[in-house]
DNA sequence: AAAACTTGATAACATATGTTATCGTTAGAG
DNA sequence: CTCTAACGATAACATATGTTATCAAGTTTT
C-alpha cells in the first residue's frame, strides 16, 4: 500500500535494509487481527507470506475494502499518519508470516529519505499511485455493473478470487453473497470451458 | 484537491503568495473545458469564483467523479505528476474565474517547500487526506444505498445539490437521472417541510 | 468420529434500479 | 421575442439485486 517502494524506487532498498533489524517477525494463524477498528495504527505491516484484508463493521456484517498479499505492505493510513482511531480492521485471511515496523522507525526513515535528491517527485508519485488506486475503485462503481466489476477482478487480479473466501469478495464488490453466486453461475454458463 | 494547503498549513501562505504573480487569471463561461481527456495536465487550477467538475466519457455519456468550488484547487493528479494522458476532463459548470499555475512553478514551489522542517509530515498528511477522500467515496458505495448516498450528500455538502445540475449528480451517485428523481420524490413525500 | 462452524449454491419472493418515452418548464441563442 | 436546447418529473415496463430460507460439502474443534 504505502511504502511499497522496492520495485518502483530501487534506490530505497538501502534505506529499507537498514531498518530490517527493527522489524518484528510474526507467524500468525488465519483470522488474526493485526489492527482493530477504533485503535490507533502504531506500525507498518509487511506481508512475507499469506494474505490480509482491510475491512470495517457495518451493523454487524463486515465490508471488505482491500486485500493484500505477499510482498505488499499496508497500514490504516489515515490512522497511522494523523494518530486518529482507525476506521478499519486489518486481519489475516490465511496463516501468514508478517513483519511489523513501529511507526517511530517509519517516520525516521522518511525523514532520512527526505534528503535524497528526488524525494519530492517520489512522494508525489507514490501519493498519485495510491490516490489512483482508490479513485479507480470509485470510478468502477459509477461506471460498471457488479458483473463487470467481477469480470475486471477476474481479469486483473485473479489471485484474489482464487485465494479469498467468496463472501469477502462479495462485500468488496458491493453485492450480496447470493448475487455474487448468481454472477458466477451466469458467467460459467455463458463461457463453458471444455 | 491537491495543494489546497492554505487553511491547513498557514506556514505555506508565504510560499503561495510568492507564486501568485505567475498565475494566469481567466474569466470563462460555463461548460468551458480546462483540461481535456487524453491530454497531459500542464497546470494547477485554482477556483476563485464558480465551480467545475471532473468527469470521464463512458460510451457517450459523462460520468462525473468530483465537484470543485470557490477556494479549491484541482488538477488531474495522476496526469500532472506522471506526465501521462488524463483519464478525466475538467470543465466549468458555472461561469467562473480561475487561476492557472504552470506545472513548472508548482514543482519548483514543492522543491522549495521540501526544505521546511515538517515537510515530510505535511506531505503525508495531505496524501492521507486525499486518499481518505476517495476511500470514503468507495466505502460509501459498498456500504450505502443510492438513497443513503444522496442523503449523505444533502447533509454533508448541500451546496453541491444546490448548484449542480441534477444529471451530473446522478452520475456521481452512480444512478440514472430517473432514479435520482425518484429518490428526491420519495424523500420529499416522507419529510414534508411546511 | 461426532458436532459445530465455514463456505458456497440455489429457489422464491420482494424491492430497487435501469430504459425508454412523454411532458412541462426554464434558460440561452439568434 | 421566438425558437431551441437543457433540465427535470413521471409513467410503464424490464431487469438487477436483496432477503430469507434451505441444502450440501468441506473444515475445524472437541
Coordinates of N, CA, C and O (backbone and C1' of nucleotides) in Angstrom, one line a residue, chain D residues 5-27:
Chain D
dA5 P -32.2 22.3 -31.0 O5' -31.4 22.2 -29.7 C5' -30.5 23.3 -29.4 C4' -30.3 23.4 -27.9 C3' -30.1 22.0 -27.2 O3' -29.0 22.1 -26.3 C1' -31.9 23.1 -26.2
dA6 P -28.4 20.9 -25.5 O5' -28.9 21.2 -24.0 C5' -28.5 22.5 -23.5 C4' -29.2 22.7 -22.1 C3' -28.9 21.5 -21.2 O3' -28.6 22.0 -19.9 C1' -31.2 21.9 -21.4
dC7 P -28.1 21.1 -18.7 O5' -29.5 20.9 -17.9 C5' -30.1 22.0 -17.3 C4' -31.5 21.6 -16.8 C3' -31.4 20.4 -15.9 O3' -31.7 20.8 -14.6 C1' -33.3 20.4 -17.3
dG8 P -31.5 19.7 -13.4 O5' -33.0 19.1 -13.2 C5' -34.0 20.0 -12.9 C4' -35.3 19.3 -13.1 C3' -35.5 18.0 -12.3 O3' -36.5 18.1 -11.4 C1' -36.3 17.8 -14.5
dA9 P -36.9 16.9 -10.4 O5' -38.2 16.3 -11.0 C5' -39.3 17.2 -11.0 C4' -40.5 16.5 -11.7 C3' -40.9 15.2 -11.0 O3' -42.3 15.2 -10.7 C1' -40.6 15.0 -13.4
dT10 P -42.9 14.1 -9.8 O5' -43.4 13.0 -10.9 C5' -44.3 13.5 -11.9 C4' -44.5 12.4 -12.9 C3' -44.7 11.0 -12.3 O3' -46.0 10.6 -12.6 C1' -43.2 11.0 -14.2
dA11 P -46.6 9.2 -12.0 O5' -46.7 8.3 -13.3 C5' -47.3 8.8 -14.5 C4' -47.1 7.8 -15.6 C3' -47.4 6.3 -15.2 O3' -48.1 5.7 -16.2 C1' -45.2 6.5 -16.1
dA12 P -48.8 4.3 -15.9 O5' -48.1 3.2 -16.9 C5' -47.5 3.7 -18.1 C4' -46.6 2.6 -18.7 C3' -46.9 1.2 -18.1 O3' -46.8 0.3 -19.1 C1' -44.7 1.8 -17.7
dC13 P -47.4 -1.2 -19.0 O5' -46.1 -2.1 -19.1 C5' -45.2 -1.9 -20.3 C4' -43.8 -2.2 -19.9 C3' -43.6 -3.6 -19.3 O3' -43.0 -4.4 -20.4 C1' -42.2 -2.0 -18.3
dA14 P -42.5 -5.9 -20.0 O5' -41.0 -5.7 -19.7 C5' -40.1 -5.1 -20.7 C4' -38.7 -5.1 -20.2 C3' -38.2 -6.5 -19.8 O3' -36.9 -6.7 -20.2 C1' -38.0 -5.0 -18.0
dT15 P -36.1 -8.1 -20.0 O5' -35.1 -7.7 -18.8 C5' -34.3 -6.6 -19.0 C4' -33.6 -6.3 -17.7 C3' -32.8 -7.5 -17.1 O3' -31.5 -7.1 -17.0 C1' -34.1 -6.3 -15.4
dA16 P -30.4 -8.1 -16.2 O5' -30.2 -7.4 -14.8 C5' -30.2 -6.0 -14.8 C4' -29.9 -5.5 -13.4 C3' -28.9 -6.3 -12.6 O3' -28.2 -5.4 -11.8 C1' -31.0 -6.4 -11.5
dT17 P -27.0 -5.9 -10.9 O5' -27.7 -6.2 -9.5 C5' -28.2 -5.1 -8.8 C4' -28.9 -5.6 -7.5 C3' -28.1 -6.6 -6.7 O3' -27.7 -5.9 -5.5 C1' -30.4 -7.1 -6.8
dG18 P -27.3 -6.7 -4.2 O5' -28.6 -6.8 -3.4 C5' -29.3 -5.7 -2.9 C4' -30.4 -6.0 -1.9 C3' -29.9 -6.8 -0.7 O3' -30.6 -6.3 0.4 C1' -31.5 -8.0 -1.9
dT19 P -30.3 -6.9 1.9 O5' -31.4 -8.0 2.2 C5' -32.7 -7.7 1.8 C4' -33.6 -8.9 2.3 C3' -33.0 -9.7 3.5 O3' -34.1 -9.9 4.4 C1' -33.6 -11.1 1.7
dT20 P -33.8 -10.5 5.9 O5' -34.4 -12.0 5.8 C5' -35.7 -12.2 5.1 C4' -35.8 -13.6 4.8 C3' -35.3 -14.6 5.9 O3' -36.3 -15.4 6.4 C1' -34.7 -15.3 3.7
dA21 P -36.0 -16.5 7.5 O5' -36.0 -17.9 6.7 C5' -36.9 -18.1 5.7 C4' -36.5 -19.3 4.9 C3' -35.8 -20.4 5.7 O3' -36.6 -21.6 5.6 C1' -34.5 -20.0 3.8
dT22 P -36.2 -22.9 6.4 O5' -35.4 -23.8 5.4 C5' -36.0 -24.0 4.0 C4' -35.0 -24.7 3.2 C3' -34.3 -25.9 3.8 O3' -34.5 -27.0 3.0 C1' -32.7 -24.5 2.7
dC23 P -34.0 -28.5 3.6 O5' -32.7 -28.8 2.8 C5' -32.7 -28.7 1.4 C4' -31.3 -28.8 0.8 C3' -30.4 -29.9 1.4 O3' -30.0 -30.7 0.4 C1' -29.3 -27.8 1.4
dA24 P -29.3 -32.1 0.7 O5' -27.8 -31.8 0.3 C5' -27.5 -31.1 -0.9 C4' -26.0 -30.8 -1.0 C3' -25.1 -31.8 -0.4 O3' -24.0 -32.0 -1.2 C1' -24.7 -29.8 0.6
dA25 P -23.1 -33.3 -1.1 O5' -21.7 -32.6 -0.9 C5' -21.3 -31.5 -1.7 C4' -20.1 -30.8 -1.1 C3' -19.0 -31.7 -0.5 O3' -17.8 -31.2 -0.8 C1' -19.8 -30.2 1.1
dG26 P -16.5 -32.2 -1.0 O5' -15.8 -32.3 0.4 C5' -16.1 -31.5 1.5 C4' -15.3 -30.2 1.4 C3' -14.0 -30.2 2.2 O3' -13.2 -29.1 1.9 C1' -15.7 -29.2 3.5
dT27 P -11.6 -29.1 2.4 O5' -11.6 -28.0 3.6 C5' -12.4 -28.3 4.7 C4' -12.1 -27.2 5.8 C3' -11.0 -27.6 6.7 O3' -10.5 -26.4 7.3 C1' -13.0 -27.8 7.8

